[in-house]
Short mmCIF file of C-alpha atoms in Angstrom, two decimals:
data_model
loop_
_atom_site.label_atom_id
_atom_site.label_comp_id
_atom_site.label_asym_id
_atom_site.label_seq_id
_atom_site.Cartn_x
_atom_site.Cartn_y
_atom_site.Cartn_z
CA MET A 1 38.27 -15.90 -28.03
CA VAL A 2 41.32 -14.30 -26.39
CA ASP A 3 43.68 -16.07 -28.82
CA TYR A 4 41.44 -15.17 -31.76
CA THR A 5 41.39 -11.49 -30.78
CA ASN A 6 45.15 -11.35 -30.21
CA TYR A 7 45.80 -13.07 -33.55
CA TRP A 8 43.72 -10.65 -35.62
CA SER A 9 44.84 -7.67 -33.61
CA VAL A 10 48.43 -8.37 -34.65
CA ARG A 11 47.58 -9.30 -38.24
CA ALA A 12 45.32 -6.29 -38.85
CA GLU A 13 47.36 -3.91 -36.70
CA THR A 14 44.13 -2.95 -34.97
CA PRO A 15 43.59 -2.50 -31.21
CA ALA A 16 41.92 -5.39 -29.45
CA LYS A 17 39.09 -3.07 -28.33
CA GLN A 18 38.17 -2.42 -31.94
CA ILE A 19 38.24 -6.14 -32.76
CA ILE A 20 35.87 -7.10 -29.94
CA ARG A 21 33.63 -4.16 -30.86
CA TRP A 22 33.32 -5.56 -34.39
CA ILE A 23 32.61 -9.04 -33.02
CA GLY A 24 29.89 -7.64 -30.77
CA ILE A 25 31.31 -8.59 -27.38
CA ALA A 26 31.20 -6.25 -24.41
CA GLN A 27 34.60 -5.04 -23.30
CA SER A 28 33.96 -6.03 -19.71
CA LYS A 29 33.15 -9.59 -20.77
CA TYR A 30 36.28 -9.84 -22.91
CA PHE A 31 38.59 -8.58 -20.15
CA ASP A 32 36.97 -11.00 -17.69
CA TRP A 33 37.86 -13.80 -20.08
CA LYS A 34 41.38 -12.41 -20.44
CA LYS A 35 41.80 -12.28 -16.67
CA ARG A 36 40.80 -15.94 -16.38
CA TYR A 37 42.86 -16.97 -19.42
CA GLY A 38 44.91 -20.08 -18.73
CA LYS A 39 43.10 -20.94 -15.50
CA ALA A 40 41.06 -24.09 -14.95
CA ASN A 41 37.28 -23.67 -15.02
CA GLU A 42 35.70 -24.25 -11.63
CA HIS A 43 32.05 -24.69 -10.76
CA ASN A 44 30.35 -21.90 -8.88
CA GLY A 45 28.21 -24.07 -6.65
CA ALA A 46 28.21 -23.98 -2.88
CA VAL A 47 31.57 -25.16 -1.58
CA PRO A 48 31.59 -26.68 1.91
CA ARG A 49 33.30 -24.44 4.42
CA ASP A 50 35.18 -25.37 7.54
CA PHE A 51 32.82 -23.32 9.73
CA TRP A 52 29.66 -25.04 8.45
CA LEU A 53 27.94 -27.03 11.16
CA GLU A 54 27.60 -30.77 10.85
CA ASP A 55 24.29 -32.54 11.29
CA TRP A 56 25.13 -33.89 14.75
CA GLU A 57 25.95 -30.38 15.92
CA LYS A 58 22.60 -29.06 14.71
CA ARG A 59 20.80 -31.90 16.48
CA ALA A 60 22.75 -31.20 19.66
CA ILE A 61 21.73 -27.53 19.55
CA LEU A 62 18.06 -28.40 19.10
CA ASP A 63 18.14 -31.01 21.88
CA PHE A 64 19.83 -28.57 24.26
CA HIS A 65 17.25 -25.93 23.39
CA GLN A 66 14.42 -28.34 24.19
CA THR A 67 16.06 -29.01 27.55
CA ASN A 68 16.41 -25.26 28.23
CA PRO A 69 13.46 -23.70 26.36
CA LEU A 70 13.45 -20.45 28.34
CA GLU A 71 17.03 -19.47 27.56
CA GLY A 72 17.95 -17.12 24.74
CA TYR A 73 20.16 -18.23 21.88
CA ARG A 74 23.18 -16.27 23.13
CA ARG A 75 23.01 -17.82 26.59
CA LEU A 76 22.49 -21.25 25.01
CA ALA A 77 25.64 -20.84 22.93
CA PHE A 78 27.83 -20.12 25.97
CA MET A 79 26.14 -22.77 28.11
CA MET A 80 26.89 -25.43 25.45
CA LEU A 81 30.42 -24.12 25.08
CA ASP A 82 31.08 -24.38 28.83
CA ALA A 83 29.51 -27.84 29.03
CA ASP A 84 31.56 -29.13 26.04
CA ILE A 85 28.39 -30.06 24.17
CA VAL A 86 29.10 -28.19 20.96
CA ALA A 87 31.36 -25.24 20.17
CA VAL A 88 29.40 -22.77 18.07
CA SER A 89 28.90 -19.02 17.97
CA PRO A 90 25.63 -17.35 19.08
CA SER A 91 24.85 -16.42 15.47
CA SER A 92 25.12 -20.08 14.43
CA VAL A 93 22.77 -21.08 17.25
CA TYR A 94 20.33 -18.42 16.11
CA ARG A 95 20.36 -19.68 12.50
CA VAL A 96 19.80 -23.30 13.57
CA LEU A 97 16.89 -22.37 15.86
CA ARG A 98 15.43 -20.01 13.27
CA ASP A 99 15.50 -22.63 10.50
CA ALA A 100 13.86 -25.13 12.84
CA GLY A 101 11.09 -22.66 13.74
CA ALA A 102 12.15 -22.54 17.36
CA MET A 103 12.50 -18.74 17.42
CA ASP A 104 8.84 -17.96 16.81
CA ARG A 105 8.09 -17.36 20.47
CA PHE A 106 10.60 -14.50 20.52
CA ASN A 107 9.01 -12.71 17.57
CA GLY A 108 5.75 -11.99 19.36
CA LYS A 109 2.51 -11.01 17.72
CA LYS A 110 2.97 -8.94 14.60
CA SER A 111 1.56 -5.46 14.68
CA LYS A 112 -1.43 -4.75 12.46
CA LYS A 113 -0.47 -1.10 12.13
CA GLY A 114 -0.68 0.04 8.53
CA THR A 115 -2.67 -2.96 7.30
CA GLY A 116 -5.89 -0.98 7.20
CA PHE A 117 -9.44 -2.26 7.62
CA LYS A 118 -11.12 -5.12 5.86
CA GLN A 119 -12.64 -3.50 2.81
CA PRO A 120 -16.45 -3.13 2.87
CA VAL A 121 -18.43 -5.11 0.31
CA ARG A 122 -21.69 -3.12 0.51
CA PRO A 123 -22.57 0.57 0.71
CA HIS A 124 -23.04 1.93 4.24
CA ASP A 125 -20.80 -0.73 5.81
CA HIS A 126 -18.11 1.86 6.59
CA TRP A 127 -18.44 5.61 6.92
CA HIS A 128 -15.16 7.51 7.09
CA LEU A 129 -15.30 10.69 9.15
CA ASP A 130 -12.59 13.33 9.24
CA ILE A 131 -12.02 17.05 9.74
CA SER A 132 -9.91 19.33 7.55
CA TYR A 133 -8.94 22.99 7.70
CA LEU A 134 -9.87 25.68 5.17
CA ASN A 135 -8.03 28.99 4.96
CA ILE A 136 -10.51 31.60 3.74
CA CYS A 137 -8.93 35.05 3.43
CA GLY A 138 -6.65 34.41 6.38
CA THR A 139 -9.33 32.89 8.61
CA PHE A 140 -9.37 29.17 9.33
CA PHE A 141 -12.62 27.23 9.14
CA PHE A 142 -13.36 23.56 9.66
CA MET A 143 -14.73 21.22 6.99
CA CYS A 144 -16.07 17.89 8.23
CA SER A 145 -16.98 15.21 5.69
CA VAL A 146 -18.61 11.78 5.90
CA LEU A 147 -17.59 9.40 3.10
CA ASP A 148 -18.98 5.95 2.34
CA GLY A 149 -16.08 3.50 2.19
CA CYS A 150 -17.57 1.20 -0.44
CA SER A 151 -18.95 3.70 -2.97
CA ARG A 152 -16.64 6.68 -2.14
CA SER A 153 -19.81 8.79 -2.08
CA ILE A 154 -19.93 11.89 0.12
CA ILE A 155 -22.83 11.23 2.49
CA HIS A 156 -22.75 14.64 4.17
CA TRP A 157 -20.41 17.57 4.74
CA GLU A 158 -20.44 20.91 6.53
CA ILE A 159 -18.17 23.92 6.92
CA ARG A 160 -18.25 25.46 10.41
CA GLU A 161 -16.49 28.18 12.35
CA LYS A 162 -15.78 25.73 15.17
CA MET A 163 -15.64 21.95 15.33
CA GLU A 164 -16.24 20.61 18.79
CA GLU A 165 -17.54 17.23 19.79
CA THR A 166 -21.18 18.40 19.63
CA ASP A 167 -20.65 19.74 16.09
CA VAL A 168 -19.29 16.38 14.95
CA GLU A 169 -22.28 14.57 16.44
CA ILE A 170 -24.69 16.95 14.68
CA ILE A 171 -22.96 16.38 11.33
CA LEU A 172 -23.01 12.62 11.79
CA GLN A 173 -26.69 12.71 12.80
CA ARG A 174 -27.57 14.66 9.66
CA ALA A 175 -25.72 12.08 7.61
CA ARG A 176 -27.83 9.38 9.29
CA GLU A 177 -31.00 11.30 8.44
CA ASN A 178 -30.09 11.03 4.75
CA HIS A 179 -29.89 7.23 5.14
CA PRO A 180 -32.00 6.30 8.19
CA ASP A 181 -31.70 2.54 7.67
CA ALA A 182 -27.90 2.55 7.61
CA LYS A 183 -25.99 1.18 10.61
CA PRO A 184 -22.41 1.76 9.48
CA ARG A 185 -19.11 1.37 11.23
CA ILE A 186 -17.67 4.85 11.77
CA ILE A 187 -13.96 5.05 10.92
CA THR A 188 -12.06 7.97 12.46
CA ASP A 189 -8.59 8.86 13.62
CA ASN A 190 -7.66 9.27 17.29
CA GLY A 191 -8.54 12.94 17.54
CA PRO A 192 -9.84 14.18 20.91
CA LYS A 193 -13.33 14.69 19.48
CA PHE A 194 -13.54 11.04 18.45
CA ILE A 195 -12.22 9.35 21.59
CA SER A 196 -14.36 11.23 24.12
CA ARG A 197 -16.87 9.42 26.28
CA ASP A 198 -19.82 11.41 24.93
CA PHE A 199 -18.96 10.54 21.32
CA LYS A 200 -18.72 6.85 22.18
CA GLU A 201 -22.10 7.08 23.90
CA PHE A 202 -23.60 8.79 20.84
CA ILE A 203 -22.29 6.00 18.59
CA ARG A 204 -23.77 3.37 20.90
CA ILE A 205 -27.20 5.02 21.13
CA ALA A 206 -27.34 5.47 17.36
CA GLY A 207 -26.78 1.73 16.88
CA MET A 208 -23.47 2.15 15.09
CA THR A 209 -19.97 0.90 15.84
CA HIS A 210 -16.71 2.80 15.98
CA GLY A 211 -13.29 1.90 14.58
CA LYS A 212 -10.18 4.04 15.12
CA THR A 213 -7.15 4.10 12.86
CA SER A 214 -3.59 3.37 13.95
CA PRO A 215 -2.03 6.28 15.87
CA TYR A 216 0.32 8.46 13.80
CA TYR A 217 -0.70 6.61 10.63
CA PRO A 218 -3.16 8.77 8.63
CA GLN A 219 -2.87 6.43 5.61
CA SER A 220 -5.16 3.94 7.38
CA ASN A 221 -7.97 6.47 6.90
CA GLY A 222 -6.72 7.22 3.41
CA LYS A 223 -10.08 7.32 1.61
CA ILE A 224 -11.30 10.45 3.34
CA GLU A 225 -7.79 11.91 3.47
CA ARG A 226 -7.51 11.49 -0.30
CA TYR A 227 -10.91 13.10 -0.83
CA HIS A 228 -9.96 16.15 1.19
CA ARG A 229 -6.76 16.49 -0.80
CA THR A 230 -8.76 16.20 -4.03
CA ILE A 231 -11.36 18.80 -3.13
CA LYS A 232 -8.71 21.24 -1.97
CA GLY A 233 -6.60 20.79 -5.09
CA ASP A 234 -9.39 20.66 -7.69
CA CYS A 235 -11.95 22.98 -6.13
CA ILE A 236 -11.00 25.22 -3.24
CA ARG A 237 -7.54 26.36 -4.32
CA GLU A 238 -8.76 26.88 -7.89
CA SER A 239 -11.62 29.19 -6.87
CA GLN A 240 -11.80 32.78 -5.75
CA ILE A 241 -13.24 32.35 -2.25
CA LYS A 242 -13.71 35.52 -0.21
CA THR A 243 -16.35 34.51 2.35
CA VAL A 244 -17.46 31.35 4.06
CA ASP A 245 -20.72 31.50 2.12
CA ASP A 246 -18.70 31.41 -1.12
CA ALA A 247 -16.87 28.35 0.21
CA ARG A 248 -20.12 26.55 1.06
CA ARG A 249 -21.61 27.32 -2.36
CA ILE A 250 -18.50 26.22 -4.29
CA VAL A 251 -18.01 23.06 -2.21
CA LYS A 252 -21.68 22.15 -2.67
CA GLN A 253 -21.30 22.37 -6.44
CA TYR A 254 -18.13 20.29 -6.38
CA VAL A 255 -19.61 17.60 -4.11
CA GLN A 256 -22.53 17.24 -6.52
CA HIS A 257 -20.08 16.93 -9.40
CA TYR A 258 -17.95 14.47 -7.39
CA ASN A 259 -20.91 12.25 -6.53
CA GLU A 260 -22.88 12.36 -9.77
CA VAL A 261 -20.51 13.19 -12.65
CA ARG A 262 -16.86 12.47 -11.85
CA LEU A 263 -15.75 8.89 -12.61
CA HIS A 264 -13.85 7.43 -9.67
CA SER A 265 -10.85 5.25 -10.51
CA ALA A 266 -11.01 3.20 -7.29
CA ILE A 267 -14.49 1.81 -8.06
CA GLY A 268 -14.06 0.96 -11.73
CA TYR A 269 -14.53 4.43 -13.23
CA VAL A 270 -18.18 4.85 -12.34
CA THR A 271 -19.66 7.67 -10.32
CA PRO A 272 -19.94 7.25 -6.54
CA LEU A 273 -23.71 7.71 -6.81
CA THR A 274 -23.91 4.80 -9.26
CA LYS A 275 -21.91 2.60 -6.88
CA LEU A 276 -24.01 3.72 -3.93
CA ALA A 277 -27.19 2.72 -5.75
CA GLY A 278 -25.71 -0.67 -6.71
CA GLU A 279 -26.01 0.01 -10.45
CA GLU A 280 -22.34 -0.37 -11.37
CA LYS A 281 -22.85 -3.83 -12.92
CA ALA A 282 -25.35 -2.43 -15.44
CA VAL A 283 -22.80 0.24 -16.40
CA PHE A 284 -20.04 -2.34 -16.82
CA ASP A 285 -22.29 -4.57 -18.95
CA SER A 286 -23.30 -1.63 -21.12
CA ARG A 287 -19.66 -0.70 -21.69
CA ASP A 288 -18.80 -4.29 -22.64
CA ARG A 289 -21.66 -4.41 -25.14
CA LYS A 290 -20.59 -1.14 -26.72
CA LEU A 291 -16.97 -2.30 -27.03
CA GLU A 292 -18.00 -5.63 -28.55
CA ALA A 293 -20.32 -3.87 -31.02
CA ALA A 294 -17.53 -1.50 -32.02
CA ARG A 295 -15.13 -4.42 -32.59
CA GLU A 296 -17.73 -6.19 -34.72
CA THR A 297 -18.32 -3.03 -36.74
CA ARG A 298 -14.58 -2.66 -37.40
CA ARG A 299 -14.34 -6.32 -38.43
CA LEU A 300 -17.20 -6.00 -40.94
CA ARG A 301 -15.74 -2.78 -42.33
CA ARG A 302 -12.37 -4.45 -42.91
CA GLN A 303 -14.06 -7.33 -44.69
CA GLN A 304 -15.91 -4.91 -46.97
CA GLN A 305 -12.72 -3.05 -47.76
CA ALA A 306 -10.87 -6.28 -48.51
CA ALA A 307 -13.65 -7.56 -50.83
#
């Protein structure tokens, strides 16, 4: 290709860049070929290097490690070097032990931080509880919400002037009164209201269990965090709220819309109330039937038009 381009560049008195542009070759590719012009083609496979360890050296490292299992790889490297067993660097010893799986004991148990909870399969398996702030005409109020982790339904909520441990217990008890047969696992963060001895005792007496999220990782309680962000962005900040009574009235309307009207993307675009009642399969089947009927109608209409 280099000879071809040079030949026609001279004959046509045209720059080589124009020739390769007409041919459809990238300039970078052409100049790579030109740089390698006249050189022998070589394979690009792995070429053995002088510093690569031989098999007997790898076996010697593993045998020495089994003899001294409590020593770190750096100390092993210098011990073998002093004993004239094998002359290798600490990094080479590390790679050999790592590839052989002998470094697992140094890794320790992996942290579960950020992995979240095992997702609930039924309504009322998990209730997420969290507190958020509301700024109403320069005064801060507390909004506490209880959200079902499976259906994303808001079980109960309240706006209060203060939010102490007793207030949280009252809100949670009222949520239980709406569903007296539920024995959920309560998911909270590590706030002082949720780690107190009295709150733990309340959870135990009520027959529920308590799970706390990872410290400094609010994403692990992301369902309720996302709901609070949604209600603030779509409801509270879009409304003219002058008093706390206005806030309670507007939030009540939005929660009803959120539970009964708004389609939730995380549960297959059905309403949280539908998911809570276990009726989502009937909705999915109805949608499938409607789509199939519409496809059949289009097919028959095309056949009639083609006839």
